[in-house]
């Protein structure tokens, strides 16, 4: 029985308090100058003071300082005991107990309401201390704005297909080295194996670099205005992806030359969207092929 009471002490207290509030007032008459809460007659001053005490204790609890918390609770409890004893001496035991319970209930209720309001307010304030896009996301939950999502590479607006062109030339040069090395009669040497392994690895890496550079420009830079002006950009990009993958798998110089031509076309379109003229010049290094560059 004792364990049950301790386990459910708050439920029992609330039930007992509610029973006092809803049961008929029979212990004493209701006076016209006061408001009646069934058995207990609380003046407006008493009611407001209990609410004030609850709010005060709530702010002391919010301070999270142990001394303030202890003082607040002791003060509230001491005042309730004092008020109850005073009413017991003047109006009887039942009235004093009811004052203690109902006064405590009102103070507890005002304390919890104040505490909950403060927590809600604090959460909202913390949300508005967030970075701008998080502020907008919070406002969006209230006003339901239409969402538009975008992503920008850092640094912004710096796009140049020259890296893709160099990667393509590197692939062609590596294919040439592989073919030259393979044409040697002595293939059983460590040097041969080392050269072939290195060239195959670098050809794989340069092909992937080429695809990545083209993907970034095509995916991030080209928008509706550029695509409407050059609708062939999608087909060119797709062919570049296919031939770059083939360059990983094969050692085909002809396909690699086609790949360079497509990358040159891609570069010409890119610079045209910026109203910059281009020209084709022979690269000053092997494999000495024509590449597109802007006239700056």
PDB file of C-alpha atoms in Angstrom:
ATOM      1  CA  UNK A   1       0.000   0.000   0.000  1.00  0.00           C
ATOM      2  CA  UNK A   2       2.802   2.404   0.939  1.00  0.00           C
ATOM      3  CA  UNK A   3       4.683   1.592  -2.295  1.00  0.00           C
ATOM      4  CA  UNK A   4       1.511   2.231  -4.304  1.00  0.00           C
ATOM      5  CA  UNK A   5       1.016   5.621  -2.639  1.00  0.00           C
ATOM      6  CA  UNK A   6       4.637   6.637  -3.220  1.00  0.00           C
ATOM      7  CA  UNK A   7       4.532   5.472  -6.836  1.00  0.00           C
ATOM      8  CA  UNK A   8       1.288   7.338  -7.569  1.00  0.00           C
ATOM      9  CA  UNK A   9       1.594  10.267  -5.160  1.00  0.00           C
ATOM     10  CA  UNK A  10       1.099  12.936  -7.830  1.00  0.00           C
ATOM     11  CA  UNK A  11      -1.936  11.180  -9.292  1.00  0.00           C
ATOM     12  CA  UNK A  12      -3.487  10.783  -5.831  1.00  0.00           C
ATOM     13  CA  UNK A  13      -2.826  14.443  -4.980  1.00  0.00           C
ATOM     14  CA  UNK A  14      -4.404  15.660  -8.225  1.00  0.00           C
ATOM     15  CA  UNK A  15      -7.408  13.344  -7.811  1.00  0.00           C
ATOM     16  CA  UNK A  16      -7.956  14.474  -4.225  1.00  0.00           C
ATOM     17  CA  UNK A  17      -7.633  18.146  -5.206  1.00  0.00           C
ATOM     18  CA  UNK A  18     -10.079  17.765  -8.095  1.00  0.00           C
ATOM     19  CA  UNK A  19     -12.517  16.012  -5.761  1.00  0.00           C
ATOM     20  CA  UNK A  20     -12.408  19.001  -3.453  1.00  0.00           C
ATOM     21  CA  UNK A  21     -12.979  21.360  -6.367  1.00  0.00           C
ATOM     22  CA  UNK A  22     -16.009  19.556  -7.807  1.00  0.00           C
ATOM     23  CA  UNK A  23     -17.738  18.336  -4.650  1.00  0.00           C
ATOM     24  CA  UNK A  24     -20.645  20.422  -3.225  1.00  0.00           C
ATOM     25  CA  UNK A  25     -19.808  23.247  -0.854  1.00  0.00           C
ATOM     26  CA  UNK A  26     -21.390  22.255   2.466  1.00  0.00           C
ATOM     27  CA  UNK A  27     -18.826  23.132   5.107  1.00  0.00           C
ATOM     28  CA  UNK A  28     -19.343  26.895   5.003  1.00  0.00           C
ATOM     29  CA  UNK A  29     -21.501  29.427   3.180  1.00  0.00           C
ATOM     30  CA  UNK A  30     -20.419  31.412   0.142  1.00  0.00           C
ATOM     31  CA  UNK A  31     -20.014  35.086   0.861  1.00  0.00           C
ATOM     32  CA  UNK A  32     -20.969  37.673  -1.700  1.00  0.00           C
ATOM     33  CA  UNK A  33     -17.634  39.511  -1.433  1.00  0.00           C
ATOM     34  CA  UNK A  34     -15.589  36.429  -2.271  1.00  0.00           C
ATOM     35  CA  UNK A  35     -15.412  33.851  -5.013  1.00  0.00           C
ATOM     36  CA  UNK A  36     -16.239  30.315  -3.998  1.00  0.00           C
ATOM     37  CA  UNK A  37     -14.163  27.333  -5.086  1.00  0.00           C
ATOM     38  CA  UNK A  38     -16.593  24.819  -3.610  1.00  0.00           C
ATOM     39  CA  UNK A  39     -15.380  24.215  -0.040  1.00  0.00           C
ATOM     40  CA  UNK A  40     -12.622  26.771  -0.136  1.00  0.00           C
ATOM     41  CA  UNK A  41     -13.412  30.468  -0.163  1.00  0.00           C
ATOM     42  CA  UNK A  42     -10.510  32.367  -1.726  1.00  0.00           C
ATOM     43  CA  UNK A  43     -10.527  36.109  -1.983  1.00  0.00           C
ATOM     44  CA  UNK A  44      -9.266  37.707  -5.157  1.00  0.00           C
ATOM     45  CA  UNK A  45      -6.140  38.744  -3.286  1.00  0.00           C
ATOM     46  CA  UNK A  46      -5.480  35.158  -2.171  1.00  0.00           C
ATOM     47  CA  UNK A  47      -6.013  33.823  -5.693  1.00  0.00           C
ATOM     48  CA  UNK A  48      -3.696  36.365  -7.319  1.00  0.00           C
ATOM     49  CA  UNK A  49      -1.071  35.874  -4.639  1.00  0.00           C
ATOM     50  CA  UNK A  50      -1.012  32.086  -5.152  1.00  0.00           C
ATOM     51  CA  UNK A  51      -0.620  32.617  -8.910  1.00  0.00           C
ATOM     52  CA  UNK A  52       2.165  35.128  -8.281  1.00  0.00           C
ATOM     53  CA  UNK A  53       3.957  32.681  -5.990  1.00  0.00           C
ATOM     54  CA  UNK A  54       3.755  29.973  -8.650  1.00  0.00           C
ATOM     55  CA  UNK A  55       5.217  32.300 -11.299  1.00  0.00           C
ATOM     56  CA  UNK A  56       7.973  33.398  -8.914  1.00  0.00           C
ATOM     57  CA  UNK A  57       8.945  29.808  -8.120  1.00  0.00           C
ATOM     58  CA  UNK A  58       8.923  29.004 -11.853  1.00  0.00           C
ATOM     59  CA  UNK A  59      11.472  31.742 -12.558  1.00  0.00           C
ATOM     60  CA  UNK A  60      13.595  30.583  -9.640  1.00  0.00           C
ATOM     61  CA  UNK A  61      13.519  27.055 -11.088  1.00  0.00           C
ATOM     62  CA  UNK A  62      14.406  28.387 -14.544  1.00  0.00           C
ATOM     63  CA  UNK A  63      17.510  30.045 -13.090  1.00  0.00           C
ATOM     64  CA  UNK A  64      18.840  26.489 -12.432  1.00  0.00           C
ATOM     65  CA  UNK A  65      20.669  27.739  -9.349  1.00  0.00           C
ATOM     66  CA  UNK A  66      20.270  25.289  -6.501  1.00  0.00           C
ATOM     67  CA  UNK A  67      20.063  27.956  -3.793  1.00  0.00           C
ATOM     68  CA  UNK A  68      17.279  29.847  -5.599  1.00  0.00           C
ATOM     69  CA  UNK A  69      15.382  26.626  -6.275  1.00  0.00           C
ATOM     70  CA  UNK A  70      15.526  25.573  -2.609  1.00  0.00           C
ATOM     71  CA  UNK A  71      14.572  29.034  -1.335  1.00  0.00           C
ATOM     72  CA  UNK A  72      11.659  29.292  -3.769  1.00  0.00           C
ATOM     73  CA  UNK A  73      10.160  25.944  -2.826  1.00  0.00           C
ATOM     74  CA  UNK A  74      10.683  26.461   0.905  1.00  0.00           C
ATOM     75  CA  UNK A  75       9.100  29.918   0.717  1.00  0.00           C
ATOM     76  CA  UNK A  76       6.046  28.615  -1.138  1.00  0.00           C
ATOM     77  CA  UNK A  77       5.623  25.656   1.195  1.00  0.00           C
ATOM     78  CA  UNK A  78       6.165  27.827   4.282  1.00  0.00           C
ATOM     79  CA  UNK A  79       3.574  30.350   3.163  1.00  0.00           C
ATOM     80  CA  UNK A  80       1.011  27.608   2.473  1.00  0.00           C
ATOM     81  CA  UNK A  81       1.624  26.091   5.927  1.00  0.00           C
ATOM     82  CA  UNK A  82       1.323  29.493   7.593  1.00  0.00           C
ATOM     83  CA  UNK A  83      -1.899  30.304   5.740  1.00  0.00           C
ATOM     84  CA  UNK A  84      -3.371  26.882   6.517  1.00  0.00           C
ATOM     85  CA  UNK A  85      -2.572  27.116  10.247  1.00  0.00           C
ATOM     86  CA  UNK A  86      -4.090  30.598  10.376  1.00  0.00           C
ATOM     87  CA  UNK A  87      -7.335  29.367   8.783  1.00  0.00           C
ATOM     88  CA  UNK A  88      -7.416  26.244  10.965  1.00  0.00           C
ATOM     89  CA  UNK A  89      -7.246  28.433  14.056  1.00  0.00           C
ATOM     90  CA  UNK A  90      -9.920  30.821  12.760  1.00  0.00           C
ATOM     91  CA  UNK A  91     -12.302  28.610  10.753  1.00  0.00           C
ATOM     92  CA  UNK A  92     -11.529  24.984  11.494  1.00  0.00           C
ATOM     93  CA  UNK A  93      -9.373  22.068  10.403  1.00  0.00           C
ATOM     94  CA  UNK A  94     -11.199  21.261   7.170  1.00  0.00           C
ATOM     95  CA  UNK A  95     -10.983  24.800   5.869  1.00  0.00           C
ATOM     96  CA  UNK A  96      -7.264  25.033   6.662  1.00  0.00           C
ATOM     97  CA  UNK A  97      -6.496  21.756   4.855  1.00  0.00           C
ATOM     98  CA  UNK A  98      -8.513  22.825   1.853  1.00  0.00           C
ATOM     99  CA  UNK A  99      -6.659  26.158   1.726  1.00  0.00           C
ATOM    100  CA  UNK A 100      -3.363  24.265   1.759  1.00  0.00           C
ATOM    101  CA  UNK A 101      -4.366  21.848  -1.015  1.00  0.00           C
ATOM    102  CA  UNK A 102      -6.134  24.288  -3.314  1.00  0.00           C
ATOM    103  CA  UNK A 103      -3.555  27.034  -2.796  1.00  0.00           C
ATOM    104  CA  UNK A 104      -0.797  24.549  -3.548  1.00  0.00           C
ATOM    105  CA  UNK A 105      -2.673  23.304  -6.604  1.00  0.00           C
ATOM    106  CA  UNK A 106      -3.114  26.824  -8.017  1.00  0.00           C
ATOM    107  CA  UNK A 107       0.532  27.694  -7.342  1.00  0.00           C
ATOM    108  CA  UNK A 108       1.689  24.445  -8.932  1.00  0.00           C
ATOM    109  CA  UNK A 109      -0.517  25.025 -11.970  1.00  0.00           C
ATOM    110  CA  UNK A 110       0.739  28.592 -12.504  1.00  0.00           C
ATOM    111  CA  UNK A 111       4.319  27.392 -11.998  1.00  0.00           C
ATOM    112  CA  UNK A 112       3.994  24.669 -14.655  1.00  0.00           C
ATOM    113  CA  UNK A 113       2.250  26.969 -17.148  1.00  0.00           C
ATOM    114  CA  UNK A 114       4.941  29.626 -16.710  1.00  0.00           C
ATOM    115  CA  UNK A 115       7.694  27.046 -17.078  1.00  0.00           C
ATOM    116  CA  UNK A 116       6.165  25.546 -20.242  1.00  0.00           C
ATOM    117  CA  UNK A 117       5.682  28.983 -21.811  1.00  0.00           C
ATOM    118  CA  UNK A 118       9.303  29.849 -21.075  1.00  0.00           C
ATOM    119  CA  UNK A 119      10.545  26.597 -22.648  1.00  0.00           C
ATOM    120  CA  UNK A 120       8.464  27.184 -25.789  1.00  0.00           C
ATOM    121  CA  UNK A 121       9.695  30.777 -26.005  1.00  0.00           C
ATOM    122  CA  UNK A 122      13.322  29.707 -25.496  1.00  0.00           C
ATOM    123  CA  UNK A 123      13.082  27.097 -28.253  1.00  0.00           C
ATOM    124  CA  UNK A 124      11.707  29.698 -30.646  1.00  0.00           C
ATOM    125  CA  UNK A 125      14.432  32.178 -29.716  1.00  0.00           C
ATOM    126  CA  UNK A 126      17.106  29.527 -30.257  1.00  0.00           C
ATOM    127  CA  UNK A 127      15.649  28.758 -33.656  1.00  0.00           C
ATOM    128  CA  UNK A 128      15.978  32.409 -34.640  1.00  0.00           C
ATOM    129  CA  UNK A 129      19.634  32.347 -33.631  1.00  0.00           C
ATOM    130  CA  UNK A 130      20.289  29.793 -36.343  1.00  0.00           C
ATOM    131  CA  UNK A 131      21.868  30.580 -39.715  1.00  0.00           C
ATOM    132  CA  UNK A 132      19.593  32.277 -42.281  1.00  0.00           C
ATOM    133  CA  UNK A 133      18.398  29.232 -44.216  1.00  0.00           C
ATOM    134  CA  UNK A 134      17.371  27.545 -40.937  1.00  0.00           C
ATOM    135  CA  UNK A 135      15.405  30.669 -39.968  1.00  0.00           C
ATOM    136  CA  UNK A 136      13.574  30.497 -43.276  1.00  0.00           C
ATOM    137  CA  UNK A 137      12.920  26.799 -42.788  1.00  0.00           C
ATOM    138  CA  UNK A 138      11.292  27.575 -39.424  1.00  0.00           C
ATOM    139  CA  UNK A 139       9.168  30.345 -40.985  1.00  0.00           C
ATOM    140  CA  UNK A 140       8.223  27.960 -43.781  1.00  0.00           C
ATOM    141  CA  UNK A 141       6.565  25.683 -41.232  1.00  0.00           C
ATOM    142  CA  UNK A 142       4.268  28.575 -40.357  1.00  0.00           C
ATOM    143  CA  UNK A 143       3.616  30.260 -43.709  1.00  0.00           C
ATOM    144  CA  UNK A 144       4.143  27.285 -46.091  1.00  0.00           C
ATOM    145  CA  UNK A 145       6.243  29.012 -48.751  1.00  0.00           C
ATOM    146  CA  UNK A 146       6.821  27.364 -52.123  1.00  0.00           C
ATOM    147  CA  UNK A 147      10.164  25.541 -51.918  1.00  0.00           C
ATOM    148  CA  UNK A 148      12.986  25.985 -54.422  1.00  0.00           C
ATOM    149  CA  UNK A 149      16.182  24.006 -53.821  1.00  0.00           C
ATOM    150  CA  UNK A 150      19.581  24.707 -55.396  1.00  0.00           C
ATOM    151  CA  UNK A 151      23.230  23.870 -54.916  1.00  0.00           C
ATOM    152  CA  UNK A 152      26.283  25.865 -55.931  1.00  0.00           C
ATOM    153  CA  UNK A 153      29.875  24.665 -56.116  1.00  0.00           C
ATOM    154  CA  UNK A 154      32.436  26.632 -54.147  1.00  0.00           C
ATOM    155  CA  UNK A 155      33.992  28.817 -55.486  1.00  0.00           C
ATOM    156  CA  UNK A 156      30.996  30.047 -57.433  1.00  0.00           C
ATOM    157  CA  UNK A 157      30.940  30.945 -61.154  1.00  0.00           C
ATOM    158  CA  UNK A 158      34.426  29.589 -61.837  1.00  0.00           C
ATOM    159  CA  UNK A 159      33.971  27.164 -64.718  1.00  0.00           C
ATOM    160  CA  UNK A 160      36.547  26.379 -67.413  1.00  0.00           C
ATOM    161  CA  UNK A 161      36.661  23.380 -69.777  1.00  0.00           C
ATOM    162  CA  UNK A 162      40.443  23.686 -70.153  1.00  0.00           C
ATOM    163  CA  UNK A 163      40.967  21.076 -67.440  1.00  0.00           C
ATOM    164  CA  UNK A 164      38.793  18.645 -69.404  1.00  0.00           C
ATOM    165  CA  UNK A 165      40.808  19.348 -72.576  1.00  0.00           C
ATOM    166  CA  UNK A 166      44.119  18.685 -70.798  1.00  0.00           C
ATOM    167  CA  UNK A 167      42.698  15.461 -69.337  1.00  0.00           C
ATOM    168  CA  UNK A 168      41.674  14.353 -72.848  1.00  0.00           C
ATOM    169  CA  UNK A 169      45.135  15.109 -74.237  1.00  0.00           C
ATOM    170  CA  UNK A 170      46.600  13.124 -71.343  1.00  0.00           C
ATOM    171  CA  UNK A 171      44.422  10.123 -72.221  1.00  0.00           C
ATOM    172  CA  UNK A 172      45.574  10.280 -75.861  1.00  0.00           C
ATOM    173  CA  UNK A 173      49.208  10.658 -74.836  1.00  0.00           C
ATOM    174  CA  UNK A 174      48.948   7.668 -72.490  1.00  0.00           C
ATOM    175  CA  UNK A 175      47.408   5.561 -75.274  1.00  0.00           C
ATOM    176  CA  UNK A 176      50.364   6.499 -77.485  1.00  0.00           C
ATOM    177  CA  UNK A 177      52.853   5.513 -74.773  1.00  0.00           C
ATOM    178  CA  UNK A 178      51.067   2.204 -74.212  1.00  0.00           C
ATOM    179  CA  UNK A 179      51.145   1.430 -77.943  1.00  0.00           C
ATOM    180  CA  UNK A 180      54.809   2.437 -78.218  1.00  0.00           C
ATOM    181  CA  UNK A 181      55.763   0.337 -75.198  1.00  0.00           C
ATOM    182  CA  UNK A 182      53.788  -2.642 -76.457  1.00  0.00           C
ATOM    183  CA  UNK A 183      55.545  -2.465 -79.828  1.00  0.00           C
ATOM    184  CA  UNK A 184      58.867  -3.242 -78.181  1.00  0.00           C
ATOM    185  CA  UNK A 185      60.060  -6.788 -78.701  1.00  0.00           C
ATOM    186  CA  UNK A 186      61.305  -7.266 -75.147  1.00  0.00           C
ATOM    187  CA  UNK A 187      58.105  -7.412 -73.060  1.00  0.00           C
ATOM    188  CA  UNK A 188      59.366  -9.672 -70.317  1.00  0.00           C
ATOM    189  CA  UNK A 189      61.254  -6.969 -68.425  1.00  0.00           C
ATOM    190  CA  UNK A 190      60.304  -5.285 -65.171  1.00  0.00           C
ATOM    191  CA  UNK A 191      60.562  -1.903 -66.868  1.00  0.00           C
ATOM    192  CA  UNK A 192      57.927  -2.930 -69.417  1.00  0.00           C
ATOM    193  CA  UNK A 193      55.524  -4.130 -66.712  1.00  0.00           C
ATOM    194  CA  UNK A 194      56.104  -0.985 -64.662  1.00  0.00           C
ATOM    195  CA  UNK A 195      55.485   1.370 -67.598  1.00  0.00           C
ATOM    196  CA  UNK A 196      52.335  -0.441 -68.689  1.00  0.00           C
ATOM    197  CA  UNK A 197      50.914  -0.541 -65.152  1.00  0.00           C
ATOM    198  CA  UNK A 198      51.557   3.156 -64.609  1.00  0.00           C
ATOM    199  CA  UNK A 199      50.076   4.175 -67.974  1.00  0.00           C
ATOM    200  CA  UNK A 200      46.939   2.092 -67.480  1.00  0.00           C
ATOM    201  CA  UNK A 201      46.408   3.563 -64.002  1.00  0.00           C
ATOM    202  CA  UNK A 202      46.934   7.148 -65.180  1.00  0.00           C
ATOM    203  CA  UNK A 203      44.678   6.618 -68.215  1.00  0.00           C
ATOM    204  CA  UNK A 204      41.935   5.466 -65.850  1.00  0.00           C
ATOM    205  CA  UNK A 205      42.401   8.518 -63.619  1.00  0.00           C
ATOM    206  CA  UNK A 206      42.533  11.057 -66.460  1.00  0.00           C
ATOM    207  CA  UNK A 207      39.420   9.581 -68.086  1.00  0.00           C
ATOM    208  CA  UNK A 208      37.532   9.915 -64.821  1.00  0.00           C
ATOM    209  CA  UNK A 209      38.819  13.475 -64.317  1.00  0.00           C
ATOM    210  CA  UNK A 210      37.563  14.346 -67.799  1.00  0.00           C
ATOM    211  CA  UNK A 211      34.098  12.970 -67.036  1.00  0.00           C
ATOM    212  CA  UNK A 212      33.951  14.805 -63.721  1.00  0.00           C
ATOM    213  CA  UNK A 213      34.900  18.185 -65.235  1.00  0.00           C
ATOM    214  CA  UNK A 214      32.339  17.854 -68.034  1.00  0.00           C
ATOM    215  CA  UNK A 215      29.670  16.717 -65.554  1.00  0.00           C
ATOM    216  CA  UNK A 216      30.189  19.765 -63.345  1.00  0.00           C
ATOM    217  CA  UNK A 217      29.943  22.291 -66.182  1.00  0.00           C
ATOM    218  CA  UNK A 218      27.007  20.546 -67.844  1.00  0.00           C
ATOM    219  CA  UNK A 219      25.114  19.964 -64.591  1.00  0.00           C
ATOM    220  CA  UNK A 220      25.859  23.192 -62.705  1.00  0.00           C
ATOM    221  CA  UNK A 221      26.542  25.835 -65.335  1.00  0.00           C
ATOM    222  CA  UNK A 222      24.135  25.079 -68.180  1.00  0.00           C
ATOM    223  CA  UNK A 223      20.643  26.402 -67.385  1.00  0.00           C
ATOM    224  CA  UNK A 224      17.534  26.902 -69.521  1.00  0.00           C
ATOM    225  CA  UNK A 225      18.825  29.966 -71.465  1.00  0.00           C
ATOM    226  CA  UNK A 226      22.054  28.190 -72.457  1.00  0.00           C
ATOM    227  CA  UNK A 227      20.265  24.925 -73.256  1.00  0.00           C
ATOM    228  CA  UNK A 228      17.687  26.710 -75.429  1.00  0.00           C
ATOM    229  CA  UNK A 229      20.508  28.372 -77.378  1.00  0.00           C
ATOM    230  CA  UNK A 230      22.490  25.118 -77.721  1.00  0.00           C
ATOM    231  CA  UNK A 231      20.102  22.153 -77.422  1.00  0.00           C
ATOM    232  CA  UNK A 232      22.799  19.811 -78.782  1.00  0.00           C
ATOM    233  CA  UNK A 233      24.767  20.156 -75.534  1.00  0.00           C
ATOM    234  CA  UNK A 234      22.976  17.152 -73.992  1.00  0.00           C
ATOM    235  CA  UNK A 235      23.864  14.841 -76.866  1.00  0.00           C
ATOM    236  CA  UNK A 236      27.487  16.023 -76.916  1.00  0.00           C
ATOM    237  CA  UNK A 237      27.808  15.505 -73.160  1.00  0.00           C
ATOM    238  CA  UNK A 238      26.348  12.007 -73.381  1.00  0.00           C
ATOM    239  CA  UNK A 239      28.781  11.043 -76.162  1.00  0.00           C
ATOM    240  CA  UNK A 240      31.691  12.385 -74.094  1.00  0.00           C
ATOM    241  CA  UNK A 241      30.623  10.219 -71.167  1.00  0.00           C
ATOM    242  CA  UNK A 242      30.413   7.127 -73.374  1.00  0.00           C
ATOM    243  CA  UNK A 243      33.778   7.650 -75.104  1.00  0.00           C
ATOM    244  CA  UNK A 244      35.524   8.535 -71.822  1.00  0.00           C
ATOM    245  CA  UNK A 245      34.314   5.244 -70.369  1.00  0.00           C
ATOM    246  CA  UNK A 246      35.497   3.462 -73.525  1.00  0.00           C
ATOM    247  CA  UNK A 247      38.908   5.110 -73.075  1.00  0.00           C
ATOM    248  CA  UNK A 248      39.161   3.381 -69.712  1.00  0.00           C
ATOM    249  CA  UNK A 249      38.323   0.004 -71.207  1.00  0.00           C
ATOM    250  CA  UNK A 250      40.291   0.163 -74.460  1.00  0.00           C
ATOM    251  CA  UNK A 251      43.487   1.411 -76.044  1.00  0.00           C
ATOM    252  CA  UNK A 252      41.861   2.897 -79.140  1.00  0.00           C
ATOM    253  CA  UNK A 253      43.527   6.014 -80.548  1.00  0.00           C
ATOM    254  CA  UNK A 254      40.747   6.680 -83.076  1.00  0.00           C
ATOM    255  CA  UNK A 255      38.054   6.789 -80.377  1.00  0.00           C
ATOM    256  CA  UNK A 256      40.305   8.985 -78.249  1.00  0.00           C
ATOM    257  CA  UNK A 257      40.620  11.464 -81.139  1.00  0.00           C
ATOM    258  CA  UNK A 258      36.808  11.506 -81.429  1.00  0.00           C
ATOM    259  CA  UNK A 259      36.654  12.173 -77.707  1.00  0.00           C
ATOM    260  CA  UNK A 260      38.930  15.211 -78.090  1.00  0.00           C
ATOM    261  CA  UNK A 261      36.772  16.563 -80.922  1.00  0.00           C
ATOM    262  CA  UNK A 262      33.648  16.302 -78.746  1.00  0.00           C
ATOM    263  CA  UNK A 263      35.385  18.029 -75.833  1.00  0.00           C
ATOM    264  CA  UNK A 264      36.476  20.800 -78.220  1.00  0.00           C
ATOM    265  CA  UNK A 265      32.861  21.218 -79.375  1.00  0.00           C
ATOM    266  CA  UNK A 266      31.733  21.310 -75.750  1.00  0.00           C
ATOM    267  CA  UNK A 267      34.336  23.994 -75.033  1.00  0.00           C
ATOM    268  CA  UNK A 268      33.261  26.104 -78.027  1.00  0.00           C
ATOM    269  CA  UNK A 269      29.639  26.017 -76.870  1.00  0.00           C
ATOM    270  CA  UNK A 270      30.649  26.923 -73.324  1.00  0.00           C
ATOM    271  CA  UNK A 271      32.614  30.006 -74.393  1.00  0.00           C
ATOM    272  CA  UNK A 272      29.859  30.998 -76.839  1.00  0.00           C
ATOM    273  CA  UNK A 273      27.392  31.247 -73.944  1.00  0.00           C
ATOM    274  CA  UNK A 274      29.721  33.891 -72.487  1.00  0.00           C
ATOM    275  CA  UNK A 275      30.038  35.715 -75.832  1.00  0.00           C
ATOM    276  CA  UNK A 276      33.751  34.955 -75.989  1.00  0.00           C
ATOM    277  CA  UNK A 277      35.365  34.042 -79.300  1.00  0.00           C
ATOM    278  CA  UNK A 278      37.444  30.886 -79.532  1.00  0.00           C
ATOM    279  CA  UNK A 279      40.189  29.538 -81.737  1.00  0.00           C
ATOM    280  CA  UNK A 280      41.819  26.171 -82.324  1.00  0.00           C
ATOM    281  CA  UNK A 281      45.549  25.946 -81.749  1.00  0.00           C
ATOM    282  CA  UNK A 282      47.949  23.015 -81.799  1.00  0.00           C
ATOM    283  CA  UNK A 283      48.952  22.104 -78.257  1.00  0.00           C
ATOM    284  CA  UNK A 284      52.660  22.835 -77.586  1.00  0.00           C
ATOM    285  CA  UNK A 285      53.188  19.362 -76.085  1.00  0.00           C
ATOM    286  CA  UNK A 286      52.496  15.783 -77.167  1.00  0.00           C
ATOM    287  CA  UNK A 287      50.260  14.584 -78.678  1.00  0.00           C
ATOM    288  CA  UNK A 288      50.338  17.995 -80.459  1.00  0.00           C
ATOM    289  CA  UNK A 289      46.673  18.119 -81.432  1.00  0.00           C
ATOM    290  CA  UNK A 290      44.345  21.063 -82.054  1.00  0.00           C
ATOM    291  CA  UNK A 291      42.499  22.262 -78.978  1.00  0.00           C
ATOM    292  CA  UNK A 292      39.967  25.035 -78.389  1.00  0.00           C
ATOM    293  CA  UNK A 293      40.962  28.048 -76.344  1.00  0.00           C
ATOM    294  CA  UNK A 294      39.300  31.444 -75.754  1.00  0.00           C
ATOM    295  CA  UNK A 295      40.576  34.609 -77.406  1.00  0.00           C
ATOM    296  CA  UNK A 296      41.260  36.739 -74.352  1.00  0.00           C
TER     297      UNK A 296
END
